[in-house]
């Protein structure tokens, strides 16, 4: 008999920076039928999942439990017994204060197979992104990871001074920080001992506060540091003065929303994230490819001019055209496009194209449809795909749009302006008055302004015009 039991992967999502998930973790996400994810796992990671992969948010909000632990265990078991590939995505590493022990034990009792894919834990990541190496030949030969939650097991009184590493990292410790520092002082730590508290580490909103055991708690309070925050204690903290790097990035702390008009990866998002900004490509769209008929492919041979509306249309059409056995020389002689991005994609395929703003009537248009609008029957329009909002991301998009204090919206194309307007309505979000805009190209700027996006953010506009993002 075929074993119908599914499989569960506990995957470490890393501390926040999108790039800090492992290759193996990403591949589990790509294969998953369902993902249960926590608040601290970056939801942007979920974009690699299959279109029909179910996404379940079971994150705990600071003071409200969204899904109780028992319920999480039950759900995982239920889904696995239905034969699904389940991913339990957890912030940082699943085994470091991540309850993987309890969840795996529940599976083991049911005879369900699982694996555990480690992740970059937030203590080490937070320290590194703050310019603090957790060990150092001259300053620290060991590190202790502790939970700042008060519990019997955790009280310093139950340990002696030498049970601690030279560096101590406290998870979940902001609330009890003063208490922990006091305990360490009472247990013989020097009042000169250096401490750093790092909030939202590895993301563009990282904030680091430094002090010593007697001073840090009040500094943290004054700066209103909240969870998630990591406390690092020990001499290594002093190295930050020399070694700090992430917070020096050019766009560090800027909050840049990228308006999107495709389901693919956004180069702009990657660029601004790499430069240290808080960035999100919005909204999350899904693409459905259409089957291209042989009649259409045949017809293209006798056509003089065609214009591509999007880079995706280039990929889809060429894929169909070449797999039917046609040759590049059988494409229309004159090829046009509506954006720089499409031009680049065509160039990569060895095709020179001309960018125009409006197609003329003698051109065959290779376009796409928006799902909610009926596709008009038009003898000169070939629709390669449709785009629509990904309903699985409605809440995530909404949450990210509302939680972050966005300063600038970038419009890469005219269609991104239209999608953005529709998305704001769908998610019921209003933009703040002070928000600025930046545009790629004059025609996009004019179009966005005509839709009410008037106020240019000069700094981001200049960054776009410098063009470095194109090679990211
Ligand atoms: N399994 C996770 C830890 C879960 S406990 C890991 O390996 O990192 C949750 C605590 O982790 C938070 O209260 C905070 O102390 C810490 N944490 C997680 N992500 C963080 C981040 N980006 N910046 C600072 N601290 C973080």
Coordinates of C-alpha atoms and ligand atoms in Angstrom, one line a residue:
X1 CA 0.0 0.0 0.0
X2 CA 1.2 3.5 -0.9
X3 CA 2.2 5.5 2.2
X4 CA -0.1 8.4 2.2
X5 CA 1.6 10.2 5.1
X6 CA 3.1 13.5 4.0
X7 CA 6.3 15.0 5.1
X8 CA 7.1 18.0 7.3
X9 CA 10.1 20.3 7.0
X10 CA 11.0 22.6 9.9
X11 CA 12.7 25.4 8.1
X12 CA 14.7 28.2 9.5
X13 CA 13.8 31.4 7.7
X14 CA 16.8 33.4 9.0
X15 CA 16.6 36.6 11.0
X16 CA 14.9 38.9 8.5
X17 CA 17.1 39.7 5.6
X18 CA 15.7 37.9 2.6
X19 CA 19.0 36.5 1.6
X20 CA 19.7 34.8 4.9
X21 CA 17.6 31.7 4.3
X22 CA 19.5 28.6 3.2
X23 CA 19.3 27.2 -0.3
X24 CA 17.8 24.0 1.1
X25 CA 15.2 26.1 3.0
X26 CA 14.1 27.9 -0.2
X27 CA 13.8 24.6 -2.0
X28 CA 11.5 23.2 0.7
X29 CA 9.4 26.3 0.2
X30 CA 9.2 25.8 -3.5
X31 CA 8.0 22.2 -3.1
X32 CA 5.6 22.9 -0.3
X33 CA 1.8 22.2 -0.5
X34 CA 1.3 24.2 2.7
X35 CA 3.4 26.6 4.8
X36 CA 2.7 27.5 8.4
X37 CA 4.7 30.7 9.1
X38 CA 5.5 32.8 12.2
X39 CA 5.4 36.5 12.6
X40 CA 9.2 36.7 12.6
X41 CA 9.7 34.7 9.4
X42 CA 9.9 37.3 6.6
X43 CA 6.7 36.8 4.6
X44 CA 8.5 37.9 1.4
X45 CA 10.1 34.5 1.4
X46 CA 6.7 32.9 0.7
X47 CA 6.7 34.4 -2.8
X48 CA 8.6 31.4 -4.1
X49 CA 5.9 29.0 -3.2
X50 CA 3.7 27.3 -5.8
X51 CA 0.5 29.2 -6.8
X52 CA -1.7 26.6 -5.1
X53 CA 0.4 26.3 -1.9
X54 CA -1.7 27.2 1.1
X55 CA -0.2 29.8 3.5
X56 CA -1.2 29.8 7.1
X57 CA -0.2 32.6 9.5
X58 CA 0.3 31.3 13.0
X59 CA 2.6 34.0 14.2
X60 CA 2.2 35.3 17.7
X61 CA 1.7 39.0 17.8
X62 CA 3.4 40.8 20.7
X63 CA 0.5 40.4 23.1
X64 CA -2.0 38.2 21.3
X65 CA -1.6 34.6 20.4
X66 CA -3.0 34.1 17.0
X67 CA -2.7 30.3 17.1
X68 CA -2.0 28.3 20.2
X69 CA 0.9 25.9 20.2
X70 CA -1.4 22.8 20.5
X71 CA -3.5 24.0 17.6
X72 CA -0.3 24.4 15.5
X73 CA 0.8 20.9 16.3
X74 CA -2.6 19.5 15.5
X75 CA -2.8 21.4 12.2
X76 CA 0.7 20.2 11.1
X77 CA -0.3 16.6 11.9
X78 CA -3.6 16.8 10.2
X79 CA -2.1 18.2 7.0
X80 CA 0.7 15.7 7.0
X81 CA -1.8 12.8 7.4
X82 CA -3.6 14.2 4.4
X83 CA -0.4 13.4 2.5
X84 CA 0.8 17.0 2.1
X85 CA 4.3 18.4 2.0
X86 CA 4.2 20.8 5.0
X87 CA 6.7 23.5 5.8
X88 CA 6.8 24.9 9.2
X89 CA 8.7 28.2 8.6
X90 CA 10.3 29.7 11.7
X91 CA 12.2 32.9 12.3
X92 CA 16.0 32.4 12.7
X93 CA 16.8 28.8 13.5
X94 CA 14.0 26.4 14.3
X95 CA 15.9 24.8 17.2
X96 CA 16.9 28.0 18.9
X97 CA 14.0 29.0 21.1
X98 CA 11.8 27.9 18.3
X99 CA 10.0 24.9 19.9
X100 CA 11.1 22.5 17.2
X101 CA 11.6 19.9 19.9
X102 CA 8.0 20.0 20.9
X103 CA 6.6 20.0 17.4
X104 CA 8.9 17.3 16.1
X105 CA 8.1 15.1 19.1
X106 CA 4.4 15.4 18.2
X107 CA 5.2 14.2 14.7
X108 CA 7.4 11.4 15.9
X109 CA 4.5 10.1 18.1
X110 CA 2.4 9.9 15.0
X111 CA 5.1 8.2 12.9
X112 CA 5.2 11.2 10.5
X113 CA 8.6 11.8 8.8
X114 CA 10.2 15.2 9.0
X115 CA 13.5 17.0 8.6
X116 CA 14.9 20.1 10.3
X117 CA 16.6 22.7 8.1
X118 CA 18.7 25.0 10.2
X119 CA 18.6 28.7 9.8
X120 CA 20.8 31.7 10.7
X121 CA 19.9 32.4 14.3
X122 CA 19.1 36.0 15.2
X123 CA 21.8 36.4 17.9
X124 CA 24.7 35.7 15.6
X125 CA 23.1 37.6 12.7
X126 CA 22.1 40.6 14.8
X127 CA 25.6 40.8 16.3
X128 CA 27.2 40.6 12.8
X129 CA 24.9 43.2 11.3
X130 CA 25.7 45.5 14.2
X131 CA 29.5 45.0 13.6
X132 CA 30.0 42.7 16.6
X133 CA 31.7 39.4 16.0
X134 CA 30.4 37.0 18.7
X135 CA 33.8 35.5 19.2
X136 CA 37.2 37.1 18.8
X137 CA 40.7 35.8 19.6
X138 CA 41.4 38.7 21.9
X139 CA 38.0 39.3 23.5
X140 CA 35.7 36.2 23.6
X141 CA 36.3 32.5 23.4
X142 CA 32.7 31.4 23.9
X143 CA 29.1 32.4 23.6
X144 CA 25.9 31.6 25.6
X145 CA 22.5 31.8 24.1
X146 CA 19.8 32.5 26.7
X147 CA 16.2 33.3 26.8
X148 CA 15.2 36.5 28.5
X149 CA 11.8 35.1 29.4
X150 CA 11.7 34.6 33.1
X151 CA 11.4 30.9 34.0
X152 CA 12.9 28.6 36.6
X153 CA 15.4 27.1 34.2
X154 CA 16.6 30.6 33.2
X155 CA 17.4 32.3 36.5
X156 CA 21.0 33.3 36.7
X157 CA 21.0 32.3 40.3
X158 CA 20.8 28.7 39.1
X159 CA 24.2 29.2 37.4
X160 CA 27.5 30.4 38.5
X161 CA 29.5 33.1 36.8
X162 CA 31.7 30.6 34.9
X163 CA 28.8 28.9 33.3
X164 CA 28.4 31.9 31.0
X165 CA 30.3 32.3 27.8
X166 CA 32.4 35.4 27.4
X167 CA 29.6 36.7 25.1
X168 CA 26.0 36.4 26.2
X169 CA 23.0 36.7 23.9
X170 CA 19.6 37.2 25.3
X171 CA 16.6 36.4 23.1
X172 CA 13.1 37.8 24.0
X173 CA 14.7 39.9 26.7
X174 CA 13.7 43.6 26.2
X175 CA 11.0 43.5 28.9
X176 CA 13.2 41.9 31.5
X177 CA 16.4 43.6 30.5
X178 CA 16.9 45.7 33.6
X179 CA 16.4 42.6 35.8
X180 CA 18.9 40.5 33.8
X181 CA 21.5 43.2 34.0
X182 CA 21.0 43.5 37.7
X183 CA 21.4 39.8 38.2
X184 CA 24.6 39.7 36.2
X185 CA 26.0 42.6 38.3
X186 CA 25.1 40.8 41.4
X187 CA 26.9 37.7 40.1
X188 CA 30.2 39.5 39.7
X189 CA 30.0 41.1 36.3
X190 CA 31.9 44.4 36.0
X191 CA 29.7 47.5 35.7
X192 CA 31.9 48.4 32.7
X193 CA 30.6 45.3 30.8
X194 CA 29.4 46.5 27.4
X195 CA 25.9 45.8 26.1
X196 CA 24.2 46.3 22.7
X197 CA 20.5 45.9 22.0
X198 CA 19.6 45.4 18.4
X199 CA 16.0 45.8 17.2
X200 CA 14.8 44.4 13.9
X201 CA 18.3 43.2 13.1
X202 CA 19.3 42.5 9.5
X203 CA 16.5 44.7 8.1
X204 CA 16.5 48.3 7.0
X205 CA 14.8 49.2 10.2
X206 CA 17.6 47.9 12.4
X207 CA 18.3 50.1 15.4
X208 CA 21.2 49.5 17.8
X209 CA 21.5 51.0 21.3
X210 CA 24.8 50.6 23.2
X211 CA 25.5 51.0 26.9
X212 CA 26.9 49.1 29.9
X213 CA 25.2 46.7 32.4
X214 CA 24.0 49.6 34.7
X215 CA 22.9 51.9 31.9
X216 CA 21.5 49.9 29.0
X217 CA 18.0 49.3 30.4
X218 CA 17.2 53.1 30.6
X219 CA 18.7 53.7 27.2
X220 CA 16.6 51.1 25.7
X221 CA 13.5 52.6 27.4
X222 CA 14.3 56.1 26.2
X223 CA 14.8 54.9 22.6
X224 CA 11.6 52.8 22.8
X225 CA 13.3 49.7 21.6
X226 CA 10.8 46.8 21.4
X227 CA 10.7 43.2 20.3
X228 CA 12.1 41.7 18.2
X229 CA 15.3 42.8 19.8
X230 CA 18.5 41.0 20.6
X231 CA 20.8 41.8 23.6
X232 CA 24.5 41.1 23.2
X233 CA 26.7 41.4 26.3
X234 CA 30.4 41.2 26.5
X235 CA 33.7 42.8 25.4
X236 CA 33.1 42.1 21.8
X237 CA 30.4 44.8 21.8
X238 CA 33.3 47.4 21.8
X239 CA 34.4 46.2 18.4
X240 CA 31.3 47.8 16.9
X241 CA 32.9 51.2 16.9
X242 CA 35.4 50.0 14.3
X243 CA 33.5 47.3 12.5
X244 CA 30.0 48.6 12.0
X245 CA 29.0 48.2 8.4
X246 CA 25.3 47.6 7.7
X247 CA 24.0 50.8 9.2
X248 CA 26.5 52.7 7.0
X249 CA 24.8 51.5 3.8
X250 CA 23.7 54.3 1.4
X251 CA 20.0 53.7 1.6
X252 CA 20.0 52.4 5.2
X253 CA 16.7 53.0 7.0
X254 CA 14.9 54.6 4.0
X255 CA 11.5 53.1 3.4
X256 CA 10.9 52.5 -0.2
X257 CA 7.8 50.8 -1.6
X258 CA 8.2 49.5 -5.2
X259 CA 5.0 49.5 -7.2
X260 CA 4.8 46.4 -9.3
X261 CA 3.1 45.3 -12.5
X262 CA 4.4 41.8 -12.8
X263 CA 4.7 38.6 -10.8
X264 CA 8.4 38.3 -11.3
X265 CA 11.2 39.3 -9.1
X266 CA 11.8 43.0 -8.8
X267 CA 15.3 44.2 -9.5
X268 CA 14.5 47.5 -7.7
X269 CA 13.5 45.6 -4.6
X270 CA 16.7 43.6 -4.6
X271 CA 18.8 46.8 -5.2
X272 CA 17.2 48.8 -2.4
X273 CA 17.3 45.9 0.0
X274 CA 21.0 45.4 -0.7
X275 CA 21.5 49.1 0.0
X276 CA 20.0 48.7 3.4
X277 CA 16.5 50.2 2.8
X278 CA 13.2 48.8 4.1
X279 CA 11.7 47.7 0.8
X280 CA 8.7 45.9 -0.5
X281 CA 7.5 45.2 -4.0
X282 CA 3.8 45.7 -3.9
X283 CA 1.2 44.3 -4.7
X284 CA 1.9 40.6 -5.0
X285 CA 0.6 39.5 -8.4
X286 CA 0.2 36.0 -9.9
X287 CA 0.6 35.2 -13.5
X288 CA -1.3 32.6 -15.5
X289 CA 0.2 31.7 -18.9
X290 CA -2.0 31.1 -21.9
X291 CA -1.6 28.4 -24.5
X292 CA -0.6 30.0 -27.7
X293 CA -2.3 28.4 -30.7
X294 CA -0.4 27.1 -33.7
X295 CA -2.4 29.4 -35.9
X296 CA -1.0 32.4 -34.1
X297 CA 2.6 31.1 -34.3
X298 CA 2.1 30.5 -38.0
X299 CA 0.6 33.9 -38.5
X300 CA 3.6 35.6 -37.0
X301 CA 5.7 34.5 -39.9
X302 CA 3.7 36.7 -42.3
X303 CA 3.6 39.7 -40.0
X304 CA 5.7 42.8 -40.5
X305 CA 5.7 44.5 -37.1
X306 CA 5.0 43.4 -33.6
X307 CA 5.1 45.1 -30.2
X308 CA 5.7 43.5 -26.8
X309 CA 3.8 45.0 -23.9
X310 CA 5.8 43.2 -21.2
X311 CA 9.0 41.1 -20.7
X312 CA 6.9 38.2 -19.6
X313 CA 5.2 38.2 -23.0
X314 CA 8.6 37.9 -24.7
X315 CA 9.4 34.8 -22.6
X316 CA 6.1 33.1 -23.2
X317 CA 5.8 33.7 -26.9
X318 CA 9.4 32.7 -27.6
X319 CA 9.1 29.5 -25.6
X320 CA 6.0 28.5 -27.7
X321 CA 7.5 29.7 -31.0
X322 CA 10.8 27.9 -30.6
X323 CA 9.4 24.7 -29.2
X324 CA 7.1 24.4 -32.3
X325 CA 10.3 24.3 -34.3
X326 CA 10.3 27.9 -35.6
X327 CA 13.5 29.9 -36.0
X328 CA 14.4 33.4 -34.8
X329 CA 14.6 34.5 -38.5
X330 CA 10.9 33.7 -38.9
X331 CA 9.9 36.4 -36.5
X332 CA 8.5 39.7 -37.8
X333 CA 11.2 42.1 -39.1
X334 CA 10.4 45.0 -36.9
X335 CA 10.0 44.5 -33.2
X336 CA 8.9 47.2 -30.8
X337 CA 8.4 47.4 -27.0
X338 CA 6.9 49.7 -24.5
X339 CA 9.5 49.6 -21.7
X340 CA 13.2 49.6 -21.1
X341 CA 12.8 46.3 -19.2
X342 CA 11.3 44.6 -22.2
X343 CA 13.9 46.0 -24.5
X344 CA 16.6 44.5 -22.2
X345 CA 14.9 41.1 -22.3
X346 CA 14.7 41.2 -26.1
X347 CA 18.3 42.2 -26.3
X348 CA 19.3 39.3 -24.2
X349 CA 17.5 37.1 -26.7
X350 CA 19.6 38.7 -29.5
X351 CA 16.8 40.9 -30.8
X352 CA 17.1 44.6 -31.4
X353 CA 13.9 46.5 -30.6
X354 CA 12.7 50.0 -30.7
X355 CA 11.0 51.5 -27.6
X356 CA 7.8 53.4 -28.4
X357 CA 5.1 55.0 -26.3
X358 CA 2.0 54.0 -28.3
X359 CA 1.6 51.1 -30.6
X360 CA 0.3 51.9 -34.1
X361 CA -2.5 50.1 -35.9
X362 CA -0.3 48.2 -38.2
X363 CA 1.4 46.3 -35.3
X364 CA 0.5 43.0 -33.9
X365 CA 0.3 43.5 -30.1
X366 CA 1.7 40.9 -27.8
X367 CA 0.0 41.7 -24.6
X368 CA -1.6 40.4 -21.4
X369 CA -4.9 40.6 -19.6
X370 CA -6.0 41.6 -16.2
X371 CA -8.1 38.8 -14.8
X372 CA -10.9 41.0 -13.6
X373 CA -11.3 42.7 -17.0
X374 CA -12.6 40.6 -19.9
X375 CA -10.0 40.1 -22.6
X376 CA -11.2 41.9 -25.6
X377 CA -11.4 39.9 -28.8
X378 CA -9.2 41.7 -31.1
X379 CA -7.7 40.1 -34.2
X380 CA -4.4 41.9 -33.8
X381 CA -3.9 41.2 -30.1
X382 CA -2.2 38.1 -28.9
X383 CA -2.6 37.6 -25.1
X384 CA 0.2 35.6 -23.6
X385 CA -0.9 35.6 -20.0
X386 CA -3.1 37.2 -17.4
X387 CA -2.2 38.9 -14.2
X388 CA -4.2 39.2 -11.0
X389 CA -3.7 39.9 -7.3
X390 CA -2.5 36.8 -5.5
X391 CA -5.3 36.3 -2.9
X392 CA -2.9 34.4 -0.6
X393 CA -1.0 37.6 0.0
X394 CA -4.0 39.9 0.7
X395 CA -3.4 40.0 4.4
X396 CA 0.4 40.0 4.1
X397 CA 0.4 42.9 1.7
X398 CA -2.0 44.7 3.8
X399 CA 0.0 44.2 6.9
X400 CA 3.3 45.3 5.3
X401 CA 1.7 48.3 3.8
X402 CA 0.2 49.4 7.1
X403 CA 3.0 48.4 9.5
X404 CA 5.8 50.2 7.7
X405 CA 6.1 54.0 7.6
X406 CA 6.6 54.2 3.9
X407 CA 8.4 57.4 2.7
X408 CA 8.6 56.9 -1.0
X409 CA 6.8 54.9 -3.7
X410 CA 8.7 54.1 -6.9
X411 CA 6.7 53.7 -10.1
X412 CA 8.8 51.7 -12.6
X413 CA 6.1 51.7 -15.4
X414 CA 2.7 53.2 -16.2
X415 CA 1.0 49.9 -15.6
X416 CA 2.5 49.8 -12.1
X417 CA 0.6 53.1 -11.4
X418 CA -2.7 51.4 -12.3
X419 CA -2.0 48.3 -10.3
X420 CA -1.0 50.4 -7.3
X421 CA -4.2 52.3 -7.4
X422 CA -6.3 49.2 -7.6
X423 CA -4.3 47.5 -4.8
X424 CA -4.8 50.5 -2.4
X425 CA -8.5 50.1 -3.0
X426 CA -8.4 46.3 -2.6
X427 CA -6.5 46.5 0.7
X428 CA -8.3 49.5 1.9
X429 CA -5.1 51.5 2.6
X430 CA -4.7 55.2 2.5
X431 CA -1.3 56.8 1.8
X432 CA 0.1 59.3 4.2
X433 CA 0.1 62.9 3.0
X434 CA 3.9 63.3 3.4
X435 CA 4.7 60.4 1.1
X436 CA 6.9 61.1 -1.9
X437 CA 7.2 59.4 -5.3
X438 CA 9.9 58.5 -7.8
X439 CA 9.6 57.4 -11.3
X440 CA 11.5 55.6 -14.0
X441 CA 11.3 57.7 -17.2
X442 CA 9.6 60.9 -18.0
X443 CA 6.4 59.3 -19.5
X444 CA 5.8 57.3 -16.3
X445 CA 6.4 60.5 -14.2
X446 CA 3.8 62.4 -16.3
X447 CA 1.3 59.5 -16.1
X448 CA 1.8 59.1 -12.3
X449 CA 1.4 62.8 -11.8
X450 CA -1.8 62.8 -13.8
X451 CA -3.1 60.2 -11.4
X452 CA -2.4 62.3 -8.4
X453 CA 1.1 61.1 -7.4
X454 CA 2.6 64.5 -7.5
X455 CA 5.3 65.1 -4.9
X456 CA 8.7 63.8 -6.1
X457 CA 11.2 62.5 -3.5
X458 CA 14.4 64.0 -5.0
X459 CA 16.9 61.7 -3.3
X460 CA 15.3 58.5 -4.5
X461 CA 14.7 60.0 -7.9
X462 CA 18.4 60.8 -8.2
X463 CA 19.3 57.3 -7.1
X464 CA 17.1 55.9 -9.8
X465 CA 18.5 58.2 -12.4
X466 CA 22.1 57.2 -11.5
X467 CA 21.0 53.8 -12.8
X468 CA 23.1 51.5 -10.6
X469 CA 20.0 49.4 -9.8
X470 CA 19.9 48.2 -13.3
X471 CA 23.0 46.0 -12.7
X472 CA 21.8 44.6 -9.4
Ligands
LIG1 N1 14.3 30.9 16.5 C1 14.7 32.3 16.5 C2 14.4 32.9 17.9 C3 12.9 32.9 18.3 S1 12.7 33.7 19.8 C4 16.1 32.4 16.2 O1 16.9 31.5 16.0 O2 16.5 33.6 16.0 C5 12.2 35.3 19.3 C6 13.3 36.2 19.7 O3 14.4 36.2 18.7 C7 12.9 37.7 19.7 O4 12.2 38.1 20.9 C8 14.2 38.4 19.5 O5 14.9 38.4 20.8 C9 15.0 37.5 18.6 N2 14.9 37.9 17.2 C10 14.4 37.3 16.2 N3 14.5 38.0 15.1 C11 15.2 39.1 15.4 C12 15.6 40.2 14.7 N4 15.5 40.4 13.4 N5 16.3 41.2 15.4 C13 16.5 41.1 16.7 N6 16.1 40.1 17.4 C14 15.4 39.1 16.8

